[in-house]
Amino acid sequence: FDALSLAIVGGGTMLATYLRCGTGDCRRALAAIGQIGRSRFDADAAKAELAVQVREIREDGLLRANPHHFGDREFDEATDALLGGRSVEALLAAHEAHKARRMEASNRAVRTLAQAAELAPVFGLAGTLISLARLPADGLSKGAYMGSISMAVLTTLYGLVAANLIFAPIARIIERAAEAEETARQDIVDWLAAQLYEAAPALGPAERRKRAAA
């Protein structure tokens, strides 16, 4: 363990990543890291809650049904859009808007961590150069030589470990979690739309032509 080598690689990587990506992206990356290991979305619970809304709409129709909120921001707003617009298309549009916002936040977090993975080996090399620059100009003692070589090796090692065992894997974990959540949400939206089309009011001529073409 070498505190100076670790400070060069860790501090330099974080500072350079912050300067490249900015406060907003770094905050999103930290928030995404904080969500690792936590349940991001319970698909079974959401489907069970939405089944209540489907039953009410089938019984009372879109005009008389009340929105059934259960704490998921996307589905709460999508239900409001469905009942307010009285069409399944309004629900699908709300879903797409939320999906775009989620994917943007996820992509920014992943991009920030990818930048850190790219920069960490660079600062490992920088630490190697610093260690060589610290060699005395008036000759090498055994202690100075061994200390410089040790620092040069450790900074390179720390840079590679940070890039390939910390930043890049965390980026992929966040990316996989986001993809899994979007797949689960899309499955529920497709199921919900299929359940509700029969309860939607008759489509106008233009909408009928558009739906027939699709």
PDB file of C-alpha atoms in Angstrom:
ATOM      1  CA  PHE A   1       0.000   0.000   0.000  1.00  0.00           C
ATOM      2  CA  ASP A   2       1.277   3.449  -0.966  1.00  0.00           C
ATOM      3  CA  ALA A   3      -0.851   6.410   0.098  1.00  0.00           C
ATOM      4  CA  LEU A   4       0.800   8.798  -2.350  1.00  0.00           C
ATOM      5  CA  SER A   5       0.276   6.451  -5.298  1.00  0.00           C
ATOM      6  CA  LEU A   6      -3.333   5.933  -4.301  1.00  0.00           C
ATOM      7  CA  ALA A   7      -3.866   9.690  -3.949  1.00  0.00           C
ATOM      8  CA  ILE A   8      -2.405  10.357  -7.401  1.00  0.00           C
ATOM      9  CA  VAL A   9      -4.535   7.733  -9.120  1.00  0.00           C
ATOM     10  CA  GLY A  10      -7.736   8.130  -7.105  1.00  0.00           C
ATOM     11  CA  GLY A  11      -7.672  11.892  -6.659  1.00  0.00           C
ATOM     12  CA  GLY A  12      -6.505  12.583 -10.192  1.00  0.00           C
ATOM     13  CA  THR A  13      -9.111  10.294 -11.731  1.00  0.00           C
ATOM     14  CA  MET A  14     -11.980  11.814  -9.744  1.00  0.00           C
ATOM     15  CA  LEU A  15     -10.876  15.384 -10.420  1.00  0.00           C
ATOM     16  CA  ALA A  16     -10.396  14.806 -14.144  1.00  0.00           C
ATOM     17  CA  THR A  17     -13.737  12.977 -14.390  1.00  0.00           C
ATOM     18  CA  TYR A  18     -15.485  15.846 -12.628  1.00  0.00           C
ATOM     19  CA  LEU A  19     -13.866  18.403 -14.935  1.00  0.00           C
ATOM     20  CA  ARG A  20     -14.853  16.432 -18.025  1.00  0.00           C
ATOM     21  CA  CYS A  21     -18.387  15.439 -17.046  1.00  0.00           C
ATOM     22  CA  GLY A  22     -19.538  18.220 -14.720  1.00  0.00           C
ATOM     23  CA  THR A  23     -21.559  18.270 -11.535  1.00  0.00           C
ATOM     24  CA  GLY A  24     -24.826  16.966 -13.000  1.00  0.00           C
ATOM     25  CA  ASP A  25     -23.379  13.818 -14.545  1.00  0.00           C
ATOM     26  CA  CYS A  26     -21.249  13.072 -11.480  1.00  0.00           C
ATOM     27  CA  ARG A  27     -24.299  13.415  -9.257  1.00  0.00           C
ATOM     28  CA  ARG A  28     -26.231  11.001 -11.462  1.00  0.00           C
ATOM     29  CA  ALA A  29     -23.354   8.528 -11.350  1.00  0.00           C
ATOM     30  CA  LEU A  30     -23.238   8.667  -7.548  1.00  0.00           C
ATOM     31  CA  ALA A  31     -27.013   8.239  -7.340  1.00  0.00           C
ATOM     32  CA  ALA A  32     -26.848   5.216  -9.655  1.00  0.00           C
ATOM     33  CA  ILE A  33     -24.040   3.705  -7.580  1.00  0.00           C
ATOM     34  CA  GLY A  34     -26.170   4.196  -4.474  1.00  0.00           C
ATOM     35  CA  GLN A  35     -28.968   2.159  -6.103  1.00  0.00           C
ATOM     36  CA  ILE A  36     -26.752  -0.894  -6.723  1.00  0.00           C
ATOM     37  CA  GLY A  37     -28.073  -3.864  -4.802  1.00  0.00           C
ATOM     38  CA  ARG A  38     -31.445  -2.232  -4.175  1.00  0.00           C
ATOM     39  CA  SER A  39     -34.701  -3.238  -5.809  1.00  0.00           C
ATOM     40  CA  ARG A  40     -35.221  -0.620  -8.514  1.00  0.00           C
ATOM     41  CA  PHE A  41     -38.619  -1.834  -9.696  1.00  0.00           C
ATOM     42  CA  ASP A  42     -40.986  -4.562  -8.482  1.00  0.00           C
ATOM     43  CA  ALA A  43     -42.730  -5.714 -11.640  1.00  0.00           C
ATOM     44  CA  ASP A  44     -45.087  -8.167  -9.892  1.00  0.00           C
ATOM     45  CA  ALA A  45     -46.273  -5.568  -7.379  1.00  0.00           C
ATOM     46  CA  ALA A  46     -46.800  -2.974 -10.120  1.00  0.00           C
ATOM     47  CA  LYS A  47     -48.780  -5.403 -12.246  1.00  0.00           C
ATOM     48  CA  ALA A  48     -50.959  -6.363  -9.283  1.00  0.00           C
ATOM     49  CA  GLU A  49     -51.716  -2.693  -8.563  1.00  0.00           C
ATOM     50  CA  LEU A  50     -52.462  -1.956 -12.210  1.00  0.00           C
ATOM     51  CA  ALA A  51     -54.792  -4.948 -12.375  1.00  0.00           C
ATOM     52  CA  VAL A  52     -57.012  -3.070  -9.908  1.00  0.00           C
ATOM     53  CA  GLN A  53     -57.135  -0.091 -12.286  1.00  0.00           C
ATOM     54  CA  VAL A  54     -57.895  -2.361 -15.248  1.00  0.00           C
ATOM     55  CA  ARG A  55     -60.803  -3.963 -13.397  1.00  0.00           C
ATOM     56  CA  GLU A  56     -62.247  -0.563 -12.447  1.00  0.00           C
ATOM     57  CA  ILE A  57     -61.962   0.717 -16.022  1.00  0.00           C
ATOM     58  CA  ARG A  58     -63.650  -2.389 -17.403  1.00  0.00           C
ATOM     59  CA  GLU A  59     -66.437  -2.080 -14.869  1.00  0.00           C
ATOM     60  CA  ASP A  60     -66.966   1.702 -14.980  1.00  0.00           C
ATOM     61  CA  GLY A  61     -65.415   2.712 -18.317  1.00  0.00           C
ATOM     62  CA  LEU A  62     -62.768   5.359 -18.931  1.00  0.00           C
ATOM     63  CA  LEU A  63     -65.167   8.214 -18.297  1.00  0.00           C
ATOM     64  CA  ARG A  64     -66.134   7.235 -14.759  1.00  0.00           C
ATOM     65  CA  ALA A  65     -63.052   5.379 -13.474  1.00  0.00           C
ATOM     66  CA  ASN A  66     -60.861   7.091 -10.884  1.00  0.00           C
ATOM     67  CA  PRO A  67     -57.057   6.972 -11.094  1.00  0.00           C
ATOM     68  CA  HIS A  68     -55.463   4.312  -8.906  1.00  0.00           C
ATOM     69  CA  HIS A  69     -52.100   5.584  -7.665  1.00  0.00           C
ATOM     70  CA  PHE A  70     -49.607   3.324  -5.892  1.00  0.00           C
ATOM     71  CA  GLY A  71     -46.402   5.367  -5.663  1.00  0.00           C
ATOM     72  CA  ASP A  72     -44.710   4.581  -8.993  1.00  0.00           C
ATOM     73  CA  ARG A  73     -44.317   7.956 -10.671  1.00  0.00           C
ATOM     74  CA  GLU A  74     -44.455   6.656 -14.235  1.00  0.00           C
ATOM     75  CA  PHE A  75     -47.552   4.506 -13.849  1.00  0.00           C
ATOM     76  CA  ASP A  76     -49.308   7.099 -11.692  1.00  0.00           C
ATOM     77  CA  GLU A  77     -48.811   9.749 -14.380  1.00  0.00           C
ATOM     78  CA  ALA A  78     -49.562   7.271 -17.175  1.00  0.00           C
ATOM     79  CA  THR A  79     -52.853   6.377 -15.485  1.00  0.00           C
ATOM     80  CA  ASP A  80     -53.713  10.071 -15.167  1.00  0.00           C
ATOM     81  CA  ALA A  81     -52.905  10.546 -18.855  1.00  0.00           C
ATOM     82  CA  LEU A  82     -55.001   7.521 -19.787  1.00  0.00           C
ATOM     83  CA  LEU A  83     -58.058   8.749 -17.912  1.00  0.00           C
ATOM     84  CA  GLY A  84     -57.512  12.407 -18.774  1.00  0.00           C
ATOM     85  CA  GLY A  85     -56.997  11.764 -22.483  1.00  0.00           C
ATOM     86  CA  ARG A  86     -59.458   8.851 -22.528  1.00  0.00           C
ATOM     87  CA  SER A  87     -57.196   6.833 -24.803  1.00  0.00           C
ATOM     88  CA  VAL A  88     -54.533   4.167 -24.526  1.00  0.00           C
ATOM     89  CA  GLU A  89     -52.315   6.274 -26.790  1.00  0.00           C
ATOM     90  CA  ALA A  90     -52.043   8.876 -24.013  1.00  0.00           C
ATOM     91  CA  LEU A  91     -50.803   6.169 -21.646  1.00  0.00           C
ATOM     92  CA  LEU A  92     -48.223   4.994 -24.189  1.00  0.00           C
ATOM     93  CA  ALA A  93     -47.014   8.554 -24.764  1.00  0.00           C
ATOM     94  CA  ALA A  94     -46.545   9.081 -21.014  1.00  0.00           C
ATOM     95  CA  HIS A  95     -44.591   5.830 -20.815  1.00  0.00           C
ATOM     96  CA  GLU A  96     -42.294   6.846 -23.653  1.00  0.00           C
ATOM     97  CA  ALA A  97     -41.591  10.216 -22.022  1.00  0.00           C
ATOM     98  CA  HIS A  98     -40.622   8.568 -18.722  1.00  0.00           C
ATOM     99  CA  LYS A  99     -38.544   5.960 -20.534  1.00  0.00           C
ATOM    100  CA  ALA A 100     -36.585   8.657 -22.356  1.00  0.00           C
ATOM    101  CA  ARG A 101     -35.832  10.473 -19.072  1.00  0.00           C
ATOM    102  CA  ARG A 102     -34.743   7.281 -17.310  1.00  0.00           C
ATOM    103  CA  MET A 103     -32.501   6.190 -20.162  1.00  0.00           C
ATOM    104  CA  GLU A 104     -30.919   9.622 -20.375  1.00  0.00           C
ATOM    105  CA  ALA A 105     -30.078   9.563 -16.656  1.00  0.00           C
ATOM    106  CA  SER A 106     -28.733   6.013 -16.902  1.00  0.00           C
ATOM    107  CA  ASN A 107     -26.646   6.781 -19.980  1.00  0.00           C
ATOM    108  CA  ARG A 108     -25.128   9.839 -18.326  1.00  0.00           C
ATOM    109  CA  ALA A 109     -24.168   7.815 -15.259  1.00  0.00           C
ATOM    110  CA  VAL A 110     -22.647   5.049 -17.378  1.00  0.00           C
ATOM    111  CA  ARG A 111     -20.796   7.579 -19.528  1.00  0.00           C
ATOM    112  CA  THR A 112     -19.335   9.243 -16.431  1.00  0.00           C
ATOM    113  CA  LEU A 113     -18.038   5.948 -15.058  1.00  0.00           C
ATOM    114  CA  ALA A 114     -16.657   5.026 -18.477  1.00  0.00           C
ATOM    115  CA  GLN A 115     -14.723   8.302 -18.446  1.00  0.00           C
ATOM    116  CA  ALA A 116     -13.308   7.391 -15.027  1.00  0.00           C
ATOM    117  CA  ALA A 117     -12.297   3.953 -16.324  1.00  0.00           C
ATOM    118  CA  GLU A 118     -10.536   5.615 -19.244  1.00  0.00           C
ATOM    119  CA  LEU A 119      -8.712   8.140 -17.055  1.00  0.00           C
ATOM    120  CA  ALA A 120      -7.540   5.856 -14.235  1.00  0.00           C
ATOM    121  CA  PRO A 121      -4.689   4.192 -16.226  1.00  0.00           C
ATOM    122  CA  VAL A 122      -3.616   7.641 -17.424  1.00  0.00           C
ATOM    123  CA  PHE A 123      -3.056   8.733 -13.842  1.00  0.00           C
ATOM    124  CA  GLY A 124      -1.323   5.433 -13.171  1.00  0.00           C
ATOM    125  CA  LEU A 125       1.151   6.462 -15.864  1.00  0.00           C
ATOM    126  CA  ALA A 126       1.318   9.963 -14.398  1.00  0.00           C
ATOM    127  CA  GLY A 127       2.268   8.458 -11.040  1.00  0.00           C
ATOM    128  CA  THR A 128       5.020   6.462 -12.727  1.00  0.00           C
ATOM    129  CA  LEU A 129       6.435   9.631 -14.273  1.00  0.00           C
ATOM    130  CA  ILE A 130       6.241  11.451 -10.942  1.00  0.00           C
ATOM    131  CA  SER A 131       8.099   8.638  -9.211  1.00  0.00           C
ATOM    132  CA  LEU A 132      10.874   8.777 -11.805  1.00  0.00           C
ATOM    133  CA  ALA A 133      11.055  12.561 -11.512  1.00  0.00           C
ATOM    134  CA  ARG A 134      11.677  12.206  -7.779  1.00  0.00           C
ATOM    135  CA  LEU A 135      14.919  10.306  -8.302  1.00  0.00           C
ATOM    136  CA  PRO A 136      17.866  12.349  -6.989  1.00  0.00           C
ATOM    137  CA  ALA A 137      19.957  14.000  -9.679  1.00  0.00           C
ATOM    138  CA  ASP A 138      23.259  13.484  -7.848  1.00  0.00           C
ATOM    139  CA  GLY A 139      23.172   9.706  -7.894  1.00  0.00           C
ATOM    140  CA  LEU A 140      21.003   6.850  -6.745  1.00  0.00           C
ATOM    141  CA  SER A 141      21.008   5.373  -3.309  1.00  0.00           C
ATOM    142  CA  LYS A 142      19.558   1.921  -2.905  1.00  0.00           C
ATOM    143  CA  GLY A 143      16.648   3.235  -0.810  1.00  0.00           C
ATOM    144  CA  ALA A 144      15.764   5.991  -3.265  1.00  0.00           C
ATOM    145  CA  TYR A 145      15.927   3.612  -6.204  1.00  0.00           C
ATOM    146  CA  MET A 146      13.711   0.981  -4.542  1.00  0.00           C
ATOM    147  CA  GLY A 147      11.223   3.614  -3.371  1.00  0.00           C
ATOM    148  CA  SER A 148      10.852   5.100  -6.850  1.00  0.00           C
ATOM    149  CA  ILE A 149      10.460   1.726  -8.523  1.00  0.00           C
ATOM    150  CA  SER A 150       7.880   0.681  -5.921  1.00  0.00           C
ATOM    151  CA  MET A 151       5.849   3.846  -6.491  1.00  0.00           C
ATOM    152  CA  ALA A 152       6.094   3.476 -10.270  1.00  0.00           C
ATOM    153  CA  VAL A 153       4.790  -0.086 -10.126  1.00  0.00           C
ATOM    154  CA  LEU A 154       2.042   0.657  -7.620  1.00  0.00           C
ATOM    155  CA  THR A 155       0.614   3.661  -9.461  1.00  0.00           C
ATOM    156  CA  THR A 156       0.391   1.623 -12.652  1.00  0.00           C
ATOM    157  CA  LEU A 157      -1.246  -1.211 -10.726  1.00  0.00           C
ATOM    158  CA  TYR A 158      -3.723   1.090  -8.986  1.00  0.00           C
ATOM    159  CA  GLY A 159      -4.703   2.659 -12.305  1.00  0.00           C
ATOM    160  CA  LEU A 160      -5.378  -0.707 -13.942  1.00  0.00           C
ATOM    161  CA  VAL A 161      -7.260  -2.052 -10.940  1.00  0.00           C
ATOM    162  CA  ALA A 162      -9.429   1.080 -10.668  1.00  0.00           C
ATOM    163  CA  ALA A 163     -10.272   0.993 -14.378  1.00  0.00           C
ATOM    164  CA  ASN A 164     -10.934  -2.718 -14.827  1.00  0.00           C
ATOM    165  CA  LEU A 165     -12.136  -3.879 -11.420  1.00  0.00           C
ATOM    166  CA  ILE A 166     -14.013  -0.810 -10.171  1.00  0.00           C
ATOM    167  CA  PHE A 167     -15.200   1.806 -12.675  1.00  0.00           C
ATOM    168  CA  ALA A 168     -15.875  -0.338 -15.772  1.00  0.00           C
ATOM    169  CA  PRO A 169     -17.670  -3.140 -13.874  1.00  0.00           C
ATOM    170  CA  ILE A 170     -19.829  -0.640 -11.969  1.00  0.00           C
ATOM    171  CA  ALA A 171     -20.778   1.018 -15.260  1.00  0.00           C
ATOM    172  CA  ARG A 172     -21.900  -2.332 -16.665  1.00  0.00           C
ATOM    173  CA  ILE A 173     -23.843  -3.173 -13.493  1.00  0.00           C
ATOM    174  CA  ILE A 174     -25.760   0.099 -13.790  1.00  0.00           C
ATOM    175  CA  GLU A 175     -26.341  -0.444 -17.509  1.00  0.00           C
ATOM    176  CA  ARG A 176     -27.654  -3.987 -17.025  1.00  0.00           C
ATOM    177  CA  ALA A 177     -29.945  -2.895 -14.199  1.00  0.00           C
ATOM    178  CA  ALA A 178     -31.389  -0.094 -16.347  1.00  0.00           C
ATOM    179  CA  GLU A 179     -31.958  -2.462 -19.280  1.00  0.00           C
ATOM    180  CA  ALA A 180     -33.674  -5.012 -17.026  1.00  0.00           C
ATOM    181  CA  GLU A 181     -35.962  -2.365 -15.558  1.00  0.00           C
ATOM    182  CA  GLU A 182     -36.921  -1.040 -19.003  1.00  0.00           C
ATOM    183  CA  THR A 183     -37.701  -4.558 -20.224  1.00  0.00           C
ATOM    184  CA  ALA A 184     -39.908  -5.211 -17.186  1.00  0.00           C
ATOM    185  CA  ARG A 185     -41.701  -1.873 -17.549  1.00  0.00           C
ATOM    186  CA  GLN A 186     -42.254  -2.363 -21.280  1.00  0.00           C
ATOM    187  CA  ASP A 187     -43.760  -5.795 -20.676  1.00  0.00           C
ATOM    188  CA  ILE A 188     -46.214  -4.307 -18.171  1.00  0.00           C
ATOM    189  CA  VAL A 189     -47.112  -1.415 -20.490  1.00  0.00           C
ATOM    190  CA  ASP A 190     -47.753  -3.831 -23.363  1.00  0.00           C
ATOM    191  CA  TRP A 191     -49.938  -5.972 -21.089  1.00  0.00           C
ATOM    192  CA  LEU A 192     -51.781  -2.923 -19.785  1.00  0.00           C
ATOM    193  CA  ALA A 193     -52.434  -1.554 -23.271  1.00  0.00           C
ATOM    194  CA  ALA A 194     -53.775  -4.909 -24.442  1.00  0.00           C
ATOM    195  CA  GLN A 195     -56.110  -5.066 -21.436  1.00  0.00           C
ATOM    196  CA  LEU A 196     -57.413  -1.536 -21.930  1.00  0.00           C
ATOM    197  CA  TYR A 197     -57.988  -1.298 -25.683  1.00  0.00           C
ATOM    198  CA  GLU A 198     -61.419  -2.868 -25.327  1.00  0.00           C
ATOM    199  CA  ALA A 199     -62.384  -0.296 -22.682  1.00  0.00           C
ATOM    200  CA  ALA A 200     -61.190   2.720 -24.709  1.00  0.00           C
ATOM    201  CA  PRO A 201     -63.825   4.822 -26.488  1.00  0.00           C
ATOM    202  CA  ALA A 202     -64.270   4.442 -30.218  1.00  0.00           C
ATOM    203  CA  LEU A 203     -61.446   5.918 -32.232  1.00  0.00           C
ATOM    204  CA  GLY A 204     -62.070   8.692 -34.719  1.00  0.00           C
ATOM    205  CA  PRO A 205     -61.627   8.108 -38.486  1.00  0.00           C
ATOM    206  CA  ALA A 206     -58.069   9.464 -38.592  1.00  0.00           C
ATOM    207  CA  GLU A 207     -57.043   7.393 -35.578  1.00  0.00           C
ATOM    208  CA  ARG A 208     -58.689   4.287 -37.043  1.00  0.00           C
ATOM    209  CA  ARG A 209     -56.702   4.712 -40.272  1.00  0.00           C
ATOM    210  CA  LYS A 210     -53.466   5.255 -38.323  1.00  0.00           C
ATOM    211  CA  ARG A 211     -54.083   2.171 -36.176  1.00  0.00           C
ATOM    212  CA  ALA A 212     -55.015   0.054 -39.213  1.00  0.00           C
ATOM    213  CA  ALA A 213     -51.812   1.123 -40.980  1.00  0.00           C
ATOM    214  CA  ALA A 214     -49.734   0.224 -37.913  1.00  0.00           C
TER     215      ALA A 214
END
